[in-house]
PDB file of C-alpha atoms in Angstrom:
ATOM      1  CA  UNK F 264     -32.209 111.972  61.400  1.00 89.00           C
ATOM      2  CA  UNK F 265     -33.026 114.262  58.710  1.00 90.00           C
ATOM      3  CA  UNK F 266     -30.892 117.337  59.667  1.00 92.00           C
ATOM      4  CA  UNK F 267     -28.064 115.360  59.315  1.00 93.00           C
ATOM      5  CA  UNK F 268     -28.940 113.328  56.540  1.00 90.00           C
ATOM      6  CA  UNK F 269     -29.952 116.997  55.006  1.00 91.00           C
ATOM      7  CA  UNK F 270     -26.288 118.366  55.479  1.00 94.00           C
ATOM      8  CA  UNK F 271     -24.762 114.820  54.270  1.00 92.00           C
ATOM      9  CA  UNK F 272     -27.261 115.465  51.242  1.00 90.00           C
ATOM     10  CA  UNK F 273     -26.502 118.355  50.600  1.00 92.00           C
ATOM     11  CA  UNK F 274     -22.189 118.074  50.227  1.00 94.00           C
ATOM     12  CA  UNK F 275     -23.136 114.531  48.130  1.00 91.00           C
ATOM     13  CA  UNK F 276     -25.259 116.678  45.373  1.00 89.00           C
ATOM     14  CA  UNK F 277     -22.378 119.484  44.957  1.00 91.00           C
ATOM     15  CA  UNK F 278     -19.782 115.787  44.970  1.00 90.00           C
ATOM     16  CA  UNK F 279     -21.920 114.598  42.073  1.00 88.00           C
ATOM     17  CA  UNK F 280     -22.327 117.346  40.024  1.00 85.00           C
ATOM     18  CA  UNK F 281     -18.342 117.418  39.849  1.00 89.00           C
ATOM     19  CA  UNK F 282     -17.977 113.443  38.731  1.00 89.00           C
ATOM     20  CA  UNK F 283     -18.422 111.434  35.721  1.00 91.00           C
ATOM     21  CA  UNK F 284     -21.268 109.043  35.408  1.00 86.00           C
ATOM     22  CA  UNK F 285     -18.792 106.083  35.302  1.00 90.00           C
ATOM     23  CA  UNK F 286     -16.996 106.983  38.411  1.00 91.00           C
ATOM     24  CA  UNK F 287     -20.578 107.777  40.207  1.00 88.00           C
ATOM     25  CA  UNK F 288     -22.294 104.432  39.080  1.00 88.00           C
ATOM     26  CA  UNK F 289     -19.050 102.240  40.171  1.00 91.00           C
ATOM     27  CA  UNK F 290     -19.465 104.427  44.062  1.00 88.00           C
ATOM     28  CA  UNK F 291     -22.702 103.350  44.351  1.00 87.00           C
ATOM     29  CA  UNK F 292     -22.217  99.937  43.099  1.00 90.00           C
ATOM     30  CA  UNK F 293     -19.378  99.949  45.601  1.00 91.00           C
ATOM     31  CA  UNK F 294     -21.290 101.522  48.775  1.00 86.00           C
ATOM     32  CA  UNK F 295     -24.288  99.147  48.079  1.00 87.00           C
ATOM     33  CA  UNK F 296     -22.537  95.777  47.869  1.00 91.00           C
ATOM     34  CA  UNK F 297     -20.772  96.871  51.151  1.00 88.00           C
ATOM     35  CA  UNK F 298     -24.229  97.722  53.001  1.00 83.00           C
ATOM     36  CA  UNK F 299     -25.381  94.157  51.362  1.00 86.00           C
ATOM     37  CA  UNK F 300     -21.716  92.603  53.376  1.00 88.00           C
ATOM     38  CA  UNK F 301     -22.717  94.559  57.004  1.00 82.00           C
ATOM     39  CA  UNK F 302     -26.577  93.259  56.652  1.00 80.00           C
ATOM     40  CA  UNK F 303     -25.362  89.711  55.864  1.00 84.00           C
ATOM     41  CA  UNK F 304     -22.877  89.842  58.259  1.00 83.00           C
ATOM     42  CA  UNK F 305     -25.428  89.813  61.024  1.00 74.00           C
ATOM     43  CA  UNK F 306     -27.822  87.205  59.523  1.00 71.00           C
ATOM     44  CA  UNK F 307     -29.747  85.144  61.693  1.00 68.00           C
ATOM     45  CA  UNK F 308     -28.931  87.841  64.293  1.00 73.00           C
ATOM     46  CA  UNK F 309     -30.410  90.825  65.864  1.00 72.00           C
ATOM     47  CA  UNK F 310     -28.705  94.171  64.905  1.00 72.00           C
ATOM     48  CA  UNK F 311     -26.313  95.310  67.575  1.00 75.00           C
ATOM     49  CA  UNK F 312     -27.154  98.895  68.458  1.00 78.00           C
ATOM     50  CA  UNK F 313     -24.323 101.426  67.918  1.00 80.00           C
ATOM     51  CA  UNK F 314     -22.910 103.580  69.605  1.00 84.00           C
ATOM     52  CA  UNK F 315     -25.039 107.793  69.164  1.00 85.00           C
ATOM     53  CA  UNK F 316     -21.576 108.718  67.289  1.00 89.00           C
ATOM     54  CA  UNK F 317     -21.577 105.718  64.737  1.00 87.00           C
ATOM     55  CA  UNK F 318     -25.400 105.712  64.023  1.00 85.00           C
ATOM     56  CA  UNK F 319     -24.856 109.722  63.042  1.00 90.00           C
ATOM     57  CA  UNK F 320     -21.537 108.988  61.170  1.00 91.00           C
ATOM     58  CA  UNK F 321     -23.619 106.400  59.276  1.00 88.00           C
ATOM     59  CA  UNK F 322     -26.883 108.609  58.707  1.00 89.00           C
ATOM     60  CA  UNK F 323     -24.697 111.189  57.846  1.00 92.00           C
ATOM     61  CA  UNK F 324     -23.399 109.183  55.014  1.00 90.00           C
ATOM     62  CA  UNK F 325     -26.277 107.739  53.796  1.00 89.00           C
ATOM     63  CA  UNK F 326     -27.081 111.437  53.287  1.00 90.00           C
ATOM     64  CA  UNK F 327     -23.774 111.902  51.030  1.00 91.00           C
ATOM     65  CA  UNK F 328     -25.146 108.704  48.984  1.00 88.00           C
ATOM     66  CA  UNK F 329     -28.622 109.865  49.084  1.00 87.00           C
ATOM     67  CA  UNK F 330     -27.432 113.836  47.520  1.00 87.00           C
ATOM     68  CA  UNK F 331     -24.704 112.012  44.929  1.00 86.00           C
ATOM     69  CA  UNK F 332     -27.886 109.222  44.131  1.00 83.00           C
ATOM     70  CA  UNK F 333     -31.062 109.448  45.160  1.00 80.00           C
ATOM     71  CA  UNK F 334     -30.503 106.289  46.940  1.00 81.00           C
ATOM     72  CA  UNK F 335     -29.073 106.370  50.965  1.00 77.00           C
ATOM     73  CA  UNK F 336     -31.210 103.918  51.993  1.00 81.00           C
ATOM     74  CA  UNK F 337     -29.259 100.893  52.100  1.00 80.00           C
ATOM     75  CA  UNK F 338     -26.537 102.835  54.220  1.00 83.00           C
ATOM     76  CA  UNK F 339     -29.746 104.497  56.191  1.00 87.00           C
ATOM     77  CA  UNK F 340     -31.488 101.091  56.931  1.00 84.00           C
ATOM     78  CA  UNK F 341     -28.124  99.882  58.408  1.00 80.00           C
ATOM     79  CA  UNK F 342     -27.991 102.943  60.648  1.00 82.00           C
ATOM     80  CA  UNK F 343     -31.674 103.162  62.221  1.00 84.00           C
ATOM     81  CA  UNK F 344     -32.025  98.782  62.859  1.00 80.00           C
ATOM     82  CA  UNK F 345     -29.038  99.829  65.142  1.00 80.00           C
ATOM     83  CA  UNK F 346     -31.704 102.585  66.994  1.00 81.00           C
ATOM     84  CA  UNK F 347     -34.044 100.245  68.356  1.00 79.00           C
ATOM     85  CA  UNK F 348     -37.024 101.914  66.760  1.00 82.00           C
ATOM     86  CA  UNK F 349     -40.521 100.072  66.473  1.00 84.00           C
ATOM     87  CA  UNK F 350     -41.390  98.858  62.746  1.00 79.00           C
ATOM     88  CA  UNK F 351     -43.648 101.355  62.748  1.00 82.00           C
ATOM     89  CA  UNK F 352     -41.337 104.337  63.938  1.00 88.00           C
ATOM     90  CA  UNK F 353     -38.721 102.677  61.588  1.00 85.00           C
ATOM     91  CA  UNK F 354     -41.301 103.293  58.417  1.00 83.00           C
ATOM     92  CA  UNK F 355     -42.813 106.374  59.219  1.00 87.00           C
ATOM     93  CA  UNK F 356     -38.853 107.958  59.659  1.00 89.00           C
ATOM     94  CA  UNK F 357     -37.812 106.158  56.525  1.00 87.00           C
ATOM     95  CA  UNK F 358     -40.801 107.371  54.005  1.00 85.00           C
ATOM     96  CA  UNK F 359     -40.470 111.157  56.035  1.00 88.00           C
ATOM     97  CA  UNK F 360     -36.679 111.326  55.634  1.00 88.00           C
ATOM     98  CA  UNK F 361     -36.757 109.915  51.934  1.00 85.00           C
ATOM     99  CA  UNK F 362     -39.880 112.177  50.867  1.00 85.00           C
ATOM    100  CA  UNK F 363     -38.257 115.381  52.270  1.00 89.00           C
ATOM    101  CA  UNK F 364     -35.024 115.067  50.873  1.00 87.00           C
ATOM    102  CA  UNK F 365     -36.176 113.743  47.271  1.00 84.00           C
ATOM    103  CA  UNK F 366     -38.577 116.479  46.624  1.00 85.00           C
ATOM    104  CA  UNK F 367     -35.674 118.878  47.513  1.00 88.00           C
ATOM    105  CA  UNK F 368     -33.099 117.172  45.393  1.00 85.00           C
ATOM    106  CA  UNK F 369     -35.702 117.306  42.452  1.00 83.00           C
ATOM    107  CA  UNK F 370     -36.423 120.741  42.885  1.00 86.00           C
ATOM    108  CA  UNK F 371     -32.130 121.364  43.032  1.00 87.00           C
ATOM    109  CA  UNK F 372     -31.815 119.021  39.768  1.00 83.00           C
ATOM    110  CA  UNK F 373     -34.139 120.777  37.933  1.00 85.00           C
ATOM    111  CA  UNK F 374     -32.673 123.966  38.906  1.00 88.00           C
ATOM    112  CA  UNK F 375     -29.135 123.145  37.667  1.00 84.00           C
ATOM    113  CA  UNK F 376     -30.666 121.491  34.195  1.00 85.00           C
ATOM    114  CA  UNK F 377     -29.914 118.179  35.942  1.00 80.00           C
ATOM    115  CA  UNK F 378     -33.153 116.861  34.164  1.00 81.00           C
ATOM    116  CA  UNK F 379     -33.852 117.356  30.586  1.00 83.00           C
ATOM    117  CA  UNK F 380     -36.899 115.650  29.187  1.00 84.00           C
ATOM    118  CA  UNK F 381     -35.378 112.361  28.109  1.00 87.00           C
ATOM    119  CA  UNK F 382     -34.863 112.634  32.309  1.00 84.00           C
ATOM    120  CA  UNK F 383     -38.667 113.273  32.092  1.00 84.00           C
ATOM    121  CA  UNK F 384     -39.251 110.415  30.074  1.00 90.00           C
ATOM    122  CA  UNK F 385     -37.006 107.861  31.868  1.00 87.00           C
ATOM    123  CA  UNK F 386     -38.806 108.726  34.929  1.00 82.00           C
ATOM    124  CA  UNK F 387     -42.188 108.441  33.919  1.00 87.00           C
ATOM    125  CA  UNK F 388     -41.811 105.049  32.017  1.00 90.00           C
ATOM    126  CA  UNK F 389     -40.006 104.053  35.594  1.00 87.00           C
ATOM    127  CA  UNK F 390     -42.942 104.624  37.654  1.00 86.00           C
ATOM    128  CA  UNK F 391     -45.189 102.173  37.203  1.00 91.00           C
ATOM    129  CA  UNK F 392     -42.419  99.516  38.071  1.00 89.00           C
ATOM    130  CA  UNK F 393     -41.772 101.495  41.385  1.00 84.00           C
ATOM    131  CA  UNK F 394     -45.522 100.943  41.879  1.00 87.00           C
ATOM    132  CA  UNK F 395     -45.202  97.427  41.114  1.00 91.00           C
ATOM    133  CA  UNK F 396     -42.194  97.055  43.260  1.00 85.00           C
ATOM    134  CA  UNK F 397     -43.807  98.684  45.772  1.00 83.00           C
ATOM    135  CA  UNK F 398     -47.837  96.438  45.485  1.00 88.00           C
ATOM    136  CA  UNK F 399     -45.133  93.400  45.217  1.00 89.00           C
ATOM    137  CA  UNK F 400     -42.984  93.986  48.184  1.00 81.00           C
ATOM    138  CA  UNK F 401     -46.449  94.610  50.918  1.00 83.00           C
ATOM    139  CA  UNK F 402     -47.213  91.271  49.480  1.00 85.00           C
ATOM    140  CA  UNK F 403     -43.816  89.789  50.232  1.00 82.00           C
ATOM    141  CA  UNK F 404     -43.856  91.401  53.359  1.00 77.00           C
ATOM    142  CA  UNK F 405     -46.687  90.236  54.523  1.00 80.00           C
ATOM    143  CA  UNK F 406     -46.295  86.157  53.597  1.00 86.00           C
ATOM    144  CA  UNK F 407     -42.436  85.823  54.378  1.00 83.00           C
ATOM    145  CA  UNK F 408     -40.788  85.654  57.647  1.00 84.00           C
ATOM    146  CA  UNK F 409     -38.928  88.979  58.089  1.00 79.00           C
ATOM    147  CA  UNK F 410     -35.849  86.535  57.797  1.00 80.00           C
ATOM    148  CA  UNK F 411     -36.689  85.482  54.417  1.00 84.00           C
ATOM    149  CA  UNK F 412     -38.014  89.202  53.024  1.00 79.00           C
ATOM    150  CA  UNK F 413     -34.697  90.557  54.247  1.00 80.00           C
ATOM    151  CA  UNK F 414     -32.886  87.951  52.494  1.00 84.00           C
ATOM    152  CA  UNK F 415     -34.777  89.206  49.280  1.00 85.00           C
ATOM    153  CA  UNK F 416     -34.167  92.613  49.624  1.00 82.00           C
ATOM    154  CA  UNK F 417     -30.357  91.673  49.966  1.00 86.00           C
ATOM    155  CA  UNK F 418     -30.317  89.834  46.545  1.00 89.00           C
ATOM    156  CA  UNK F 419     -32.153  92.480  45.002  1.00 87.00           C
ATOM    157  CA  UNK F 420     -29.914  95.144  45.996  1.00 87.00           C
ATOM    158  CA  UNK F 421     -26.674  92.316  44.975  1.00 91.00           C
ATOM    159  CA  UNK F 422     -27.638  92.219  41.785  1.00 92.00           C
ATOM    160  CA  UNK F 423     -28.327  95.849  41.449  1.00 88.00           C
ATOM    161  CA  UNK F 424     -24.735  96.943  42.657  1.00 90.00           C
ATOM    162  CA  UNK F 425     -23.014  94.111  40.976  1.00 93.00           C
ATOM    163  CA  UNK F 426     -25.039  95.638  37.363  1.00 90.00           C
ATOM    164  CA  UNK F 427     -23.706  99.334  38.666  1.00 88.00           C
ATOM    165  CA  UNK F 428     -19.933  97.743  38.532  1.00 90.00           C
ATOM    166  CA  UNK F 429     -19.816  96.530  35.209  1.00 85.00           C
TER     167      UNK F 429
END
């Protein structure tokens, strides 16, 4: 997974550097609400495993979203509950794929003057909500059906890509 979602990375960082904001908030927007469609398409139902070609088409573009965003997971979610992996296997390739490739991306942003210190700022006055998210959702996790959690996630993300549109 990460070799490819490396290569799709790295095309989607030289794609964003080359866009306006606008245009790069509205793709997101776009690619998220359309990740939100194909999860809620298959509600109530296990995920049909793809085809080898389509789950590496699909990792390969959560890597262009994750270089343009920071963000492939939606499209990489979709991709690996299609690989029949254990929750466990699932999590541990998620958190390894999304460490690896942020750090790098950091490390490129900063190197381009990407990040200023108002990017600094942003970021550290983020982090404790991450945190939060992150103490909430283990909670959520734990007391909801995986139905139900899922569900959550989905309206989450909604109203994040719908905000990304305006």
């Amino acid at each position: 997974v990460l070799p490819v979602m490396a290569a799709g990375a790295a095309f989607g960082f030289v794609v964003a550097g080359e866009l306006p904001a606008t245009t790069l908030r509205r793709v997101l927007g776009a690619v998220v609400l359309l990740a939100v469609a194909l999860g809620l398409a298959r509600r109530g139902r296990a995920p049909a495993p793809w085809p080898m070609s389509a789950r590496v088409a699909a990792v390969a573009t959560a890597g262009v979203v994750q270089g343009m965003f920071g963000t492939g997971g939606p499209v990489l979610v979709l991709a690996l509950e299609r690989a029949n992996l254990s929750a466990a296997a699932f999590r541990a390739t998620l958190v390894t794929v999304w460490a690896t490739l942020n750090g790098v991306l950091v490390l490129a942003m900063v190197a381009q003057g990407r990040y200023d210190g108002a990017t600094a700022l942003r970021v550290a006055l983020a982090a404790p909500a991450v945190w939060a998210g992150v103490w909430l959702g283990e909670r959520l996790h734990a007391r909801l059906s995986p139905e139900r959690f899922r569900m959550g996630v989905y309206g989450v993300l909604c109203a994040a890509a719908l905000a990304l549109l305006r």
